[in-house]
CSV table of C-alpha atoms and ligand atoms in Angstrom, one decimal:
chain,number,residue,atom,x,y,z
A,1,UNK,CA,127.4,58.0,164.0
A,2,UNK,CA,129.5,55.0,161.9
A,3,UNK,CA,129.7,55.2,158.2
A,4,UNK,CA,132.2,53.7,155.4
A,5,UNK,CA,134.2,56.7,155.7
A,6,UNK,CA,134.6,56.6,159.5
A,7,UNK,CA,135.3,52.9,159.4
A,8,UNK,CA,138.1,53.5,157.0
A,9,UNK,CA,139.3,56.5,158.9
A,10,UNK,CA,139.6,54.2,161.9
A,11,UNK,CA,141.4,51.5,160.2
A,12,UNK,CA,143.8,54.1,158.8
A,13,UNK,CA,143.9,55.6,162.3
A,14,UNK,CA,145.2,52.3,164.0
A,15,UNK,CA,147.7,51.7,161.2
A,16,UNK,CA,149.2,55.1,161.4
A,17,UNK,CA,151.1,55.6,164.4
A,18,UNK,CA,153.4,58.4,164.2
A,19,UNK,CA,153.1,61.9,165.3
A,20,UNK,CA,150.2,64.0,167.0
A,21,UNK,CA,147.0,62.6,166.9
A,22,UNK,CA,145.2,65.9,164.4
A,23,UNK,CA,148.4,65.3,162.4
A,24,UNK,CA,147.5,61.5,161.7
A,25,UNK,CA,143.9,62.5,161.2
A,26,UNK,CA,144.8,65.2,158.6
A,27,UNK,CA,146.9,62.8,156.9
A,28,UNK,CA,144.2,60.0,156.8
A,29,UNK,CA,141.8,62.5,155.2
A,30,UNK,CA,144.0,64.2,152.9
A,31,UNK,CA,145.0,60.7,151.3
A,32,UNK,CA,141.4,59.8,151.1
A,33,UNK,CA,140.4,62.9,149.3
A,34,UNK,CA,143.6,62.3,146.8
A,35,UNK,CA,142.4,58.6,146.3
A,36,UNK,CA,138.4,60.0,145.5
A,37,UNK,CA,137.3,58.2,147.9
A,38,UNK,CA,136.2,61.2,149.3
A,39,UNK,CA,135.1,63.1,146.1
A,40,UNK,CA,135.5,66.3,144.8
A,41,UNK,CA,132.3,68.4,146.2
A,42,UNK,CA,131.6,66.1,149.1
A,43,UNK,CA,131.1,67.3,152.5
A,44,UNK,CA,133.2,66.3,155.5
A,45,UNK,CA,131.2,64.9,158.4
A,46,UNK,CA,130.5,67.6,161.3
A,47,UNK,CA,133.3,67.9,163.3
A,48,UNK,CA,131.2,66.9,166.1
A,49,UNK,CA,130.2,63.7,164.4
A,50,UNK,CA,133.5,62.8,163.1
A,51,UNK,CA,134.5,63.1,166.9
A,52,UNK,CA,132.3,61.0,168.3
A,53,UNK,CA,132.5,58.4,165.8
A,54,UNK,CA,136.2,58.1,166.0
A,55,UNK,CA,136.4,58.9,169.8
A,56,UNK,CA,138.5,61.9,169.3
A,57,UNK,CA,138.0,65.1,170.9
A,58,UNK,CA,136.4,68.0,168.7
A,59,UNK,CA,139.5,69.7,169.1
A,60,UNK,CA,141.5,67.3,167.3
A,61,UNK,CA,139.1,67.0,164.2
A,62,UNK,CA,138.8,70.7,164.1
A,63,UNK,CA,142.7,71.2,164.0
A,64,UNK,CA,142.9,68.6,161.2
A,65,UNK,CA,140.0,70.4,159.4
A,66,UNK,CA,141.7,73.9,159.5
A,67,UNK,CA,145.1,72.4,158.1
A,68,UNK,CA,143.1,70.7,155.1
A,69,UNK,CA,141.3,74.1,154.8
A,70,UNK,CA,144.4,76.3,154.8
A,71,UNK,CA,146.4,74.0,152.5
A,72,UNK,CA,143.1,74.4,149.8
A,73,UNK,CA,141.9,70.7,150.2
A,74,UNK,CA,138.5,72.0,151.5
A,75,UNK,CA,136.7,75.1,151.5
A,76,UNK,CA,133.8,76.2,153.8
A,77,UNK,CA,130.4,77.3,153.0
A,78,UNK,CA,128.6,79.5,156.3
A,79,UNK,CA,126.0,77.4,157.6
A,80,UNK,CA,126.6,74.1,155.6
A,81,UNK,CA,129.7,73.0,156.7
A,82,UNK,CA,133.2,71.8,154.9
A,83,UNK,CA,133.6,70.6,151.4
A,84,UNK,CA,136.3,69.0,149.3
A,85,UNK,CA,137.4,71.3,146.8
A,86,UNK,CA,137.2,70.5,142.8
A,87,UNK,CA,141.0,71.6,142.3
A,88,UNK,CA,143.6,70.1,144.3
A,89,UNK,CA,146.4,72.4,145.4
A,90,UNK,CA,149.8,72.7,143.8
A,91,UNK,CA,151.9,70.0,145.1
A,92,UNK,CA,149.0,67.4,146.6
A,93,UNK,CA,150.2,64.8,144.9
A,94,UNK,CA,153.4,64.8,146.4
A,95,UNK,CA,154.2,62.2,148.9
A,96,UNK,CA,153.3,62.9,152.9
A,97,UNK,CA,156.7,63.2,154.8
A,98,UNK,CA,155.3,60.8,157.2
A,99,UNK,CA,155.0,57.0,157.1
A,100,UNK,CA,152.3,56.1,154.9
A,101,UNK,CA,149.3,54.7,157.4
A,102,UNK,CA,149.1,51.6,154.8
A,103,UNK,CA,149.7,48.7,156.7
A,104,UNK,CA,152.3,47.3,154.2
A,105,UNK,CA,154.9,49.1,152.1
A,106,UNK,CA,155.2,48.4,148.7
A,107,UNK,CA,158.7,46.8,147.5
A,108,UNK,CA,160.3,48.9,144.6
A,109,UNK,CA,159.4,45.9,142.2
A,110,UNK,CA,156.1,44.9,143.6
A,111,UNK,CA,154.4,45.4,140.2
A,112,UNK,CA,155.1,43.2,137.5
A,113,UNK,CA,157.5,45.2,134.5
A,114,UNK,CA,154.1,45.5,132.6
A,115,UNK,CA,151.8,46.8,135.5
A,116,UNK,CA,154.8,49.2,136.5
A,117,UNK,CA,155.0,50.5,132.6
A,118,UNK,CA,151.1,50.7,132.5
A,119,UNK,CA,151.3,53.0,135.8
A,120,UNK,CA,153.8,54.9,134.3
A,121,UNK,CA,151.5,55.8,131.2
A,122,UNK,CA,148.0,56.1,132.2
A,123,UNK,CA,145.7,58.4,130.5
A,124,UNK,CA,142.0,57.7,132.4
A,125,UNK,CA,141.3,61.2,133.6
A,126,UNK,CA,139.4,61.4,137.2
A,127,UNK,CA,137.2,63.8,135.0
A,128,UNK,CA,134.7,62.2,133.0
A,129,UNK,CA,132.2,65.5,133.0
A,130,UNK,CA,131.9,69.1,131.4
A,131,UNK,CA,133.8,71.6,129.4
A,132,UNK,CA,135.8,70.2,127.4
A,133,UNK,CA,136.4,66.6,128.5
A,134,UNK,CA,137.3,64.9,125.1
A,135,UNK,CA,134.9,61.7,123.7
A,136,UNK,CA,132.3,62.2,126.3
A,137,UNK,CA,128.7,61.9,124.9
A,138,UNK,CA,125.6,64.1,126.5
A,139,UNK,CA,124.8,61.2,129.2
A,140,UNK,CA,122.1,64.2,130.3
A,141,UNK,CA,120.1,63.2,127.4
A,142,UNK,CA,119.7,59.8,127.7
A,143,UNK,CA,116.1,58.4,127.5
A,144,UNK,CA,115.6,56.6,130.8
A,145,UNK,CA,112.1,56.3,130.6
A,146,UNK,CA,112.0,54.5,127.4
A,147,UNK,CA,114.8,52.1,128.9
A,148,UNK,CA,112.9,51.6,132.0
A,149,UNK,CA,109.8,50.7,130.3
A,150,UNK,CA,111.7,48.1,128.4
A,151,UNK,CA,113.5,46.8,131.4
A,152,UNK,CA,110.3,46.7,133.1
A,153,UNK,CA,108.3,44.3,130.7
A,154,UNK,CA,111.6,41.9,130.4
A,155,UNK,CA,111.7,41.3,133.9
A,156,UNK,CA,108.1,40.6,134.4
A,157,UNK,CA,109.0,37.5,132.4
A,158,UNK,CA,112.7,36.7,133.6
A,159,UNK,CA,114.5,33.3,133.1
A,160,UNK,CA,117.0,32.0,135.1
A,161,UNK,CA,119.2,32.2,131.8
A,162,UNK,CA,119.3,35.7,132.1
A,163,UNK,CA,120.7,35.8,135.7
A,164,UNK,CA,123.6,33.3,134.7
A,165,UNK,CA,127.0,33.8,132.9
A,166,UNK,CA,126.4,34.9,129.2
A,167,UNK,CA,127.3,32.2,126.5
A,168,UNK,CA,128.1,32.4,123.0
A,169,UNK,CA,129.7,35.8,122.9
A,170,UNK,CA,126.8,37.7,124.5
A,171,UNK,CA,122.9,37.7,124.2
A,172,UNK,CA,121.7,36.3,120.8
A,173,UNK,CA,119.4,39.1,120.6
A,174,UNK,CA,121.7,41.6,121.0
A,175,UNK,CA,124.0,39.9,118.2
A,176,UNK,CA,120.8,40.0,115.9
A,177,UNK,CA,119.8,43.7,116.4
A,178,UNK,CA,123.4,44.5,115.8
A,179,UNK,CA,123.5,42.4,112.5
A,180,UNK,CA,120.2,44.7,111.4
A,181,UNK,CA,121.8,48.1,112.7
A,182,UNK,CA,125.3,47.4,111.1
A,183,UNK,CA,124.1,46.7,107.8
A,184,UNK,CA,122.1,49.5,107.3
A,185,UNK,CA,124.1,52.2,109.4
A,186,UNK,CA,127.8,50.9,108.6
A,187,UNK,CA,127.5,48.6,105.5
A,188,UNK,CA,129.0,45.7,107.7
A,189,UNK,CA,127.8,42.4,106.3
A,190,UNK,CA,128.1,39.7,109.2
A,191,UNK,CA,126.1,36.8,110.8
A,192,UNK,CA,124.9,36.9,114.4
A,193,UNK,CA,127.5,34.2,115.0
A,194,UNK,CA,130.4,36.6,114.1
A,195,UNK,CA,129.6,39.2,116.8
A,196,UNK,CA,131.1,38.8,120.4
A,197,UNK,CA,129.2,41.4,122.9
A,198,UNK,CA,132.5,42.6,125.2
A,199,UNK,CA,132.7,45.1,128.2
A,200,UNK,CA,134.2,47.9,126.1
A,201,UNK,CA,136.4,48.4,123.1
A,202,UNK,CA,139.1,47.7,125.8
A,203,UNK,CA,138.3,44.5,126.8
A,204,UNK,CA,138.0,43.6,123.0
A,205,UNK,CA,141.3,44.5,122.3
A,206,UNK,CA,142.5,42.9,125.4
A,207,UNK,CA,141.0,39.4,124.3
A,208,UNK,CA,142.6,40.0,120.4
A,209,UNK,CA,145.9,40.6,122.2
A,210,UNK,CA,145.8,37.4,124.3
A,211,UNK,CA,144.5,35.4,121.5
A,212,UNK,CA,146.2,36.6,118.6
A,213,UNK,CA,149.6,37.8,119.7
A,214,UNK,CA,152.4,36.0,121.1
A,215,UNK,CA,154.5,38.2,123.6
A,216,UNK,CA,157.0,40.5,121.5
A,217,UNK,CA,154.5,40.2,118.5
A,218,UNK,CA,154.0,43.7,116.9
A,219,UNK,CA,151.0,45.6,116.3
A,220,UNK,CA,150.9,48.8,114.3
A,221,UNK,CA,149.2,51.6,115.6
A,222,UNK,CA,148.5,55.1,114.3
A,223,UNK,CA,150.8,57.7,115.3
A,224,UNK,CA,148.9,59.9,117.1
A,225,UNK,CA,146.6,57.0,118.8
A,226,UNK,CA,144.5,56.5,121.6
A,227,UNK,CA,146.3,56.0,124.8
A,228,UNK,CA,143.8,53.3,125.8
A,229,UNK,CA,144.6,51.2,122.9
A,230,UNK,CA,148.2,51.5,123.2
A,231,UNK,CA,147.9,50.4,127.0
A,232,UNK,CA,145.7,47.2,126.5
A,233,UNK,CA,148.3,46.2,123.8
A,234,UNK,CA,151.6,47.1,125.7
A,235,UNK,CA,150.1,45.3,129.0
A,236,UNK,CA,149.7,42.1,127.0
A,237,UNK,CA,153.5,42.4,125.8
A,238,UNK,CA,152.8,43.3,122.5
A,239,UNK,CA,155.3,45.7,120.9
A,240,UNK,CA,153.4,48.7,119.6
A,241,UNK,CA,154.9,50.1,116.4
A,242,UNK,CA,153.6,53.8,115.7
A,243,UNK,CA,152.8,54.5,112.0
A,244,UNK,CA,152.5,58.1,110.6
A,245,UNK,CA,148.7,59.4,110.1
A,246,UNK,CA,148.3,62.2,107.5
A,247,UNK,CA,145.2,63.7,106.2
A,248,UNK,CA,144.4,60.5,104.2
A,249,UNK,CA,144.9,58.3,107.5
A,250,UNK,CA,147.4,55.9,108.1
A,251,UNK,CA,150.4,56.4,105.8
A,252,UNK,CA,151.4,52.5,105.0
A,253,UNK,CA,155.2,51.7,104.9
A,254,UNK,CA,156.2,49.0,102.3
A,255,UNK,CA,155.5,45.5,103.0
A,256,UNK,CA,158.1,44.4,106.1
A,257,UNK,CA,160.3,41.8,105.7
A,258,UNK,CA,159.0,38.5,107.3
A,259,UNK,CA,160.2,39.1,110.7
A,260,UNK,CA,159.0,42.8,111.0
A,261,UNK,CA,155.6,41.7,109.9
A,262,UNK,CA,153.0,43.2,112.3
A,263,UNK,CA,150.2,40.4,113.6
A,264,UNK,CA,147.7,43.4,114.0
A,265,UNK,CA,147.1,46.7,112.5
A,266,UNK,CA,145.0,48.9,114.4
A,267,UNK,CA,143.2,51.8,112.7
A,268,UNK,CA,140.4,54.2,112.7
A,269,UNK,CA,139.4,54.5,109.3
A,270,UNK,CA,136.2,56.8,109.6
A,271,UNK,CA,137.3,59.5,112.3
A,272,UNK,CA,141.1,59.1,112.8
A,273,UNK,CA,141.5,59.1,116.6
A,274,UNK,CA,142.2,62.0,117.4
A,275,UNK,CA,143.3,64.1,114.1
A,276,UNK,CA,140.0,63.5,112.5
A,277,UNK,CA,141.6,62.5,109.1
A,278,UNK,CA,139.2,59.9,107.0
A,279,UNK,CA,141.3,57.1,105.7
A,280,UNK,CA,141.2,57.6,101.6
A,281,UNK,CA,140.1,54.5,99.3
A,282,UNK,CA,143.5,54.1,98.2
A,283,UNK,CA,144.7,53.5,101.5
A,284,UNK,CA,141.9,51.1,102.6
A,285,UNK,CA,142.7,49.2,99.4
A,286,UNK,CA,146.5,49.6,99.9
A,287,UNK,CA,145.7,48.6,103.9
A,288,UNK,CA,143.5,45.6,103.1
A,289,UNK,CA,146.1,43.9,100.4
A,290,UNK,CA,148.9,44.6,102.8
A,291,UNK,CA,147.5,42.9,105.4
A,292,UNK,CA,146.6,39.8,103.4
A,293,UNK,CA,150.3,39.7,102.2
A,294,UNK,CA,152.0,39.5,105.9
A,295,UNK,CA,149.2,37.7,107.7
A,296,UNK,CA,148.1,40.5,109.9
A,297,UNK,CA,144.7,41.1,111.2
A,298,UNK,CA,143.2,44.6,110.8
A,299,UNK,CA,141.6,46.0,113.9
A,300,UNK,CA,138.9,48.5,112.8
A,301,UNK,CA,137.7,50.8,115.7
A,302,UNK,CA,135.0,52.4,114.6
A,303,UNK,CA,134.3,54.6,118.0
A,304,UNK,CA,132.2,57.5,116.7
A,305,UNK,CA,131.3,57.0,113.3
A,306,UNK,CA,127.6,57.7,113.9
A,307,UNK,CA,128.0,61.1,114.4
A,308,UNK,CA,129.0,62.7,110.9
A,309,UNK,CA,127.3,66.5,110.6
A,310,UNK,CA,127.5,66.7,107.0
A,311,UNK,CA,128.0,64.2,104.0
A,312,UNK,CA,127.3,60.8,103.7
A,313,UNK,CA,128.2,58.4,106.3
A,314,UNK,CA,131.6,56.8,105.6
A,315,UNK,CA,131.3,52.9,105.3
A,316,UNK,CA,133.3,50.4,107.4
A,317,UNK,CA,136.5,49.3,105.9
A,318,UNK,CA,135.0,45.8,106.9
A,319,UNK,CA,132.6,46.2,104.3
A,320,UNK,CA,135.1,47.0,101.5
A,321,UNK,CA,135.8,43.6,100.2
A,322,UNK,CA,133.9,40.1,101.3
A,323,UNK,CA,136.4,37.9,103.2
A,324,UNK,CA,138.3,41.4,104.6
A,325,UNK,CA,140.7,40.4,107.3
A,326,UNK,CA,139.2,42.8,109.2
A,327,UNK,CA,138.1,42.7,113.0
A,328,UNK,CA,135.5,45.4,113.3
A,329,UNK,CA,134.8,46.9,116.9
A,330,UNK,CA,131.9,49.5,117.6
A,331,UNK,CA,130.7,50.8,120.9
A,332,UNK,CA,127.9,52.1,122.8
A,333,UNK,CA,130.1,54.2,124.9
A,334,UNK,CA,129.8,57.3,122.2
A,335,UNK,CA,126.4,57.0,121.2
A,336,UNK,CA,124.6,56.0,124.7
A,337,UNK,CA,126.8,56.5,127.7
A,338,UNK,CA,130.4,55.2,128.3
A,339,UNK,CA,129.4,53.8,131.4
A,340,UNK,CA,127.1,51.1,130.0
A,341,UNK,CA,130.2,49.3,129.0
A,342,UNK,CA,128.9,47.5,126.3
A,343,UNK,CA,131.0,47.1,122.7
A,344,UNK,CA,131.0,44.4,120.1
A,345,UNK,CA,133.3,42.7,117.9
A,346,UNK,CA,132.6,41.5,114.4
A,347,UNK,CA,135.0,38.8,113.8
A,348,UNK,CA,135.8,36.8,110.7
A,349,UNK,CA,133.9,33.5,110.4
A,350,UNK,CA,137.0,31.6,110.7
A,351,UNK,CA,137.9,33.1,114.0
A,352,UNK,CA,134.5,33.2,115.5
A,353,UNK,CA,133.8,30.5,117.1
A,354,UNK,CA,137.2,30.1,119.1
A,355,UNK,CA,136.8,33.4,120.1
A,356,UNK,CA,133.6,33.3,121.9
A,357,UNK,CA,134.9,30.2,123.7
A,358,UNK,CA,138.1,32.1,124.7
A,359,UNK,CA,135.7,35.2,125.9
A,360,UNK,CA,133.7,32.9,128.0
A,361,UNK,CA,136.9,31.2,129.5
A,362,UNK,CA,138.5,34.5,130.2
A,363,UNK,CA,135.6,37.0,131.1
A,364,UNK,CA,132.7,34.8,131.6
A,365,UNK,CA,130.6,37.6,130.6
A,366,UNK,CA,127.2,38.9,132.0
A,367,UNK,CA,124.8,41.8,132.1
A,368,UNK,CA,122.4,39.7,130.0
A,369,UNK,CA,119.3,41.5,131.1
A,370,UNK,CA,120.9,44.9,129.9
A,371,UNK,CA,122.0,43.3,126.7
A,372,UNK,CA,118.4,42.0,126.3
A,373,UNK,CA,117.1,45.9,127.0
A,374,UNK,CA,119.4,47.0,124.7
A,375,UNK,CA,118.6,44.7,121.9
A,376,UNK,CA,115.2,45.5,122.2
A,377,UNK,CA,116.1,49.1,122.4
A,378,UNK,CA,117.7,49.0,119.1
A,379,UNK,CA,114.7,46.5,117.3
A,380,UNK,CA,112.3,49.3,118.3
A,381,UNK,CA,114.0,51.7,116.6
A,382,UNK,CA,114.7,54.2,119.7
A,383,UNK,CA,118.3,53.6,119.1
A,384,UNK,CA,118.5,55.2,116.0
A,385,UNK,CA,116.3,58.1,117.1
A,386,UNK,CA,118.4,58.8,119.6
A,387,UNK,CA,121.3,58.9,117.5
A,388,UNK,CA,119.7,61.5,115.2
A,389,UNK,CA,118.9,63.5,118.0
A,390,UNK,CA,122.4,63.9,119.4
A,391,UNK,CA,123.7,64.3,116.1
A,392,UNK,CA,121.7,67.3,115.7
A,393,UNK,CA,122.5,68.5,119.0
A,394,UNK,CA,126.3,68.0,118.7
A,395,UNK,CA,126.4,69.4,115.3
A,396,UNK,CA,125.2,72.7,116.5
A,397,UNK,CA,127.7,72.4,119.7
A,398,UNK,CA,130.6,71.7,117.4
A,399,UNK,CA,129.5,74.8,115.0
A,400,UNK,CA,129.9,77.1,118.1
A,401,UNK,CA,133.3,75.7,119.1
A,402,UNK,CA,134.7,75.7,115.9
A,403,UNK,CA,133.5,79.6,115.4
A,404,UNK,CA,135.4,80.5,118.4
A,405,UNK,CA,138.5,78.8,117.4
A,406,UNK,CA,138.8,80.5,113.9
A,407,UNK,CA,137.7,83.7,115.6
A,408,UNK,CA,140.2,83.9,118.3
A,409,UNK,CA,143.0,81.9,116.8
A,410,UNK,CA,142.3,81.8,112.7
A,411,UNK,CA,142.3,79.2,110.2
A,412,UNK,CA,145.5,77.4,111.4
A,413,UNK,CA,144.3,76.4,114.6
A,414,UNK,CA,141.3,74.2,112.9
A,415,UNK,CA,142.7,71.9,110.7
A,416,UNK,CA,140.0,69.1,111.8
A,417,UNK,CA,137.6,69.3,108.9
A,418,UNK,CA,136.0,66.4,109.2
A,419,UNK,CA,132.9,67.6,110.8
A,420,UNK,CA,132.6,64.5,112.7
A,421,UNK,CA,132.8,63.1,116.3
A,422,UNK,CA,132.6,64.6,119.7
A,423,UNK,CA,135.7,66.6,119.7
A,424,UNK,CA,137.9,68.9,118.0
A,425,UNK,CA,141.7,69.2,117.9
A,426,UNK,CA,142.7,73.1,118.0
A,427,UNK,CA,146.4,73.3,116.9
A,428,UNK,CA,148.7,75.1,118.9
A,429,UNK,CA,152.2,76.6,117.5
A,430,UNK,CA,155.4,74.3,118.5
A,431,UNK,CA,156.3,76.7,121.2
A,432,UNK,CA,153.2,76.2,123.3
A,433,UNK,CA,153.5,73.4,125.9
A,434,UNK,CA,150.3,71.9,125.7
A,435,UNK,CA,150.9,69.9,128.6
A,436,UNK,CA,151.3,72.7,130.8
A,437,UNK,CA,148.4,74.4,129.1
A,438,UNK,CA,146.1,71.3,129.8
A,439,UNK,CA,147.3,71.5,133.4
A,440,UNK,CA,146.4,75.3,133.9
A,441,UNK,CA,143.1,75.1,132.2
A,442,UNK,CA,142.3,71.9,134.7
A,443,UNK,CA,142.9,74.3,137.4
A,444,UNK,CA,140.4,76.5,136.3
A,445,UNK,CA,137.6,73.7,135.9
A,446,UNK,CA,138.5,73.2,132.3
A,447,UNK,CA,139.5,69.8,131.1
A,448,UNK,CA,141.2,69.2,128.1
A,449,UNK,CA,143.5,66.7,126.7
A,450,UNK,CA,147.2,67.8,125.4
A,451,UNK,CA,147.5,66.6,121.7
A,452,UNK,CA,151.2,65.8,121.9
A,453,UNK,CA,150.8,63.1,124.6
A,454,UNK,CA,149.0,60.9,121.9
A,455,UNK,CA,152.2,60.7,120.0
A,456,UNK,CA,155.0,57.9,120.7
A,457,UNK,CA,157.9,59.3,118.6
A,458,UNK,CA,159.3,62.8,118.8
A,459,UNK,CA,157.5,64.2,115.7
A,460,UNK,CA,154.7,65.6,118.3
A,461,UNK,CA,152.2,67.9,117.2
A,462,UNK,CA,151.2,70.6,119.7
A,463,UNK,CA,147.3,71.4,120.4
A,464,UNK,CA,144.5,70.6,122.8
A,465,UNK,CA,141.4,67.9,122.1
A,466,UNK,CA,138.4,69.8,123.0
A,467,UNK,CA,135.3,67.7,123.6
A,468,UNK,CA,132.2,69.7,122.8
A,469,UNK,CA,129.3,66.8,123.0
A,470,UNK,CA,128.8,67.2,126.9
A,471,UNK,CA,128.8,70.8,127.2
A,472,UNK,CA,125.4,72.8,126.8
A,473,UNK,CA,125.6,75.2,123.6
A,474,UNK,CA,125.4,78.4,126.1
A,475,UNK,CA,128.3,77.0,128.4
A,476,UNK,CA,131.0,76.6,125.2
A,477,UNK,CA,131.8,80.2,125.0
A,478,UNK,CA,132.6,81.0,128.6
A,479,UNK,CA,134.7,77.9,128.9
A,480,UNK,CA,136.3,78.9,126.1
A,481,UNK,CA,137.2,82.0,127.4
A,482,UNK,CA,138.5,80.5,130.3
A,483,UNK,CA,140.6,78.4,128.0
A,484,UNK,CA,141.9,81.6,125.8
A,485,UNK,CA,142.9,83.3,129.1
A,486,UNK,CA,145.1,80.3,130.1
A,487,UNK,CA,146.7,80.5,126.8
A,488,UNK,CA,147.3,84.2,126.8
A,489,UNK,CA,149.2,83.6,130.3
A,490,UNK,CA,151.6,81.1,128.4
A,491,UNK,CA,152.0,82.9,125.3
A,492,UNK,CA,151.5,86.8,126.1
A,493,UNK,CA,148.7,87.5,123.8
A,494,UNK,CA,147.3,85.5,120.9
A,495,UNK,CA,148.9,82.1,119.9
A,496,UNK,CA,149.5,82.6,116.5
B,501,LIG,C1,139.5,55.9,119.7
B,501,LIG,C2,138.7,55.0,120.9
B,501,LIG,N1,138.4,53.9,120.7
B,501,LIG,C3,137.8,53.4,121.7
B,501,LIG,C4,137.4,53.9,123.0
B,501,LIG,C5,136.9,53.6,124.0
B,501,LIG,O1,135.5,52.9,124.0
B,501,LIG,P1,135.2,51.6,125.1
B,501,LIG,O2,134.4,52.8,126.0
B,501,LIG,O3,134.1,51.2,124.3
B,501,LIG,O4,136.1,50.7,125.8
B,501,LIG,C6,137.6,55.2,122.9
B,501,LIG,C7,137.5,56.1,124.2
B,501,LIG,O5,137.4,57.1,124.5
B,501,LIG,C8,138.3,56.0,122.0
B,501,LIG,O6,138.6,57.3,122.1
């Protein structure tokens, strides 16, 4: 029986020539598990099948399987076979002693300095679902039926254009649907030609960094800040300068001297990521004035503002004054699902045309059909009603989680009173090691992010980001109890 897995194991076995055969097979399977090629929960092929496919004795395969089982990479279920575990054993990421089976060994400076820096500062998690993964919407509620119906209707009258590279910064239908939606939902006034559809906010920022910044130019970023923004800027050789955030949002310094002026000022005014602060009107006005004065562009990342559970929506910074030097970025990752990879930028008219050309040159753009379906989905009102439905659901989940935090740790642990978004910050005392706590929780199947890792300077606050949007209401309390048990192991009893 040949499969992609057995083909890969055959290739790797032939390149890995040192040591007994069962040990080499063990190395290859272990590496495939660590790389995620064999995912958590997947069943390994039965020993007889794998032995046949690799032309090995069944004994060799059984010995390799036994070693993986003994070290905690797999578990067995009576009568069902051998499965890859969810939780990697301690030290699993340690390098194997033997020569790696890869055919080429990497030189010390194989990666560019930018690349090496990126690899040293990664933030993307292999876990993208479950309690309490921050920023993940409840994708299990996506209205596939509606989507499928629009899609079927569309491809009945398909045109060659739909299957070619996209031009003009994306589908004009989607651009127009966004113009109408943004005017009502976010007070953003723009024309279709100002909109570029991008594959995620990351691509939007990548384009801005490449087109508006020279290597060494500065971007002011919020402190703390979303790690993804930081990484995309840094990999483009933009120097990121952290600017402290308080409960009114970014706390701007005086106008800098000419040589120190930023090219970009990146902010999350409606719901600061990750603290939840809403930028005050005074700060907004000052930000726009400062940007004008030093010739900077303000990049407004409006990633989850659709989810406010009380009070009025907070209008976008872009809408504050006509001709504001603001590049507005929105995403469907939180309102629909992250894997859709559709976001958009609203550019000032002066930039729009050349940026559309650059976008087509750099990324070519595609997914025209998906963009058309999305345009219809918005125009027919399904988008707004999906958001309304999810807002109700997430609001209840947030209430449950807030109550638990207050109940177990008191008011000091819950400083985020924005009542918005998809996550909460649970503050912790300085002496708690939030990174260790997050690792410990991860081993118990609870995924959280340590607040301290969102800071660049030493003024790091301790806490955990807890996402509630993708956790059923009934599952919140049991998951929270596991987290509290991890915290108790670190602090003795209560945290405060
Ligand atoms: C603050 C913030 N901005 C942007 C994004 C990413 O958005 P996209 O999926 O559109 O790249 C995230 C993702 O978690 C985020 O937290």
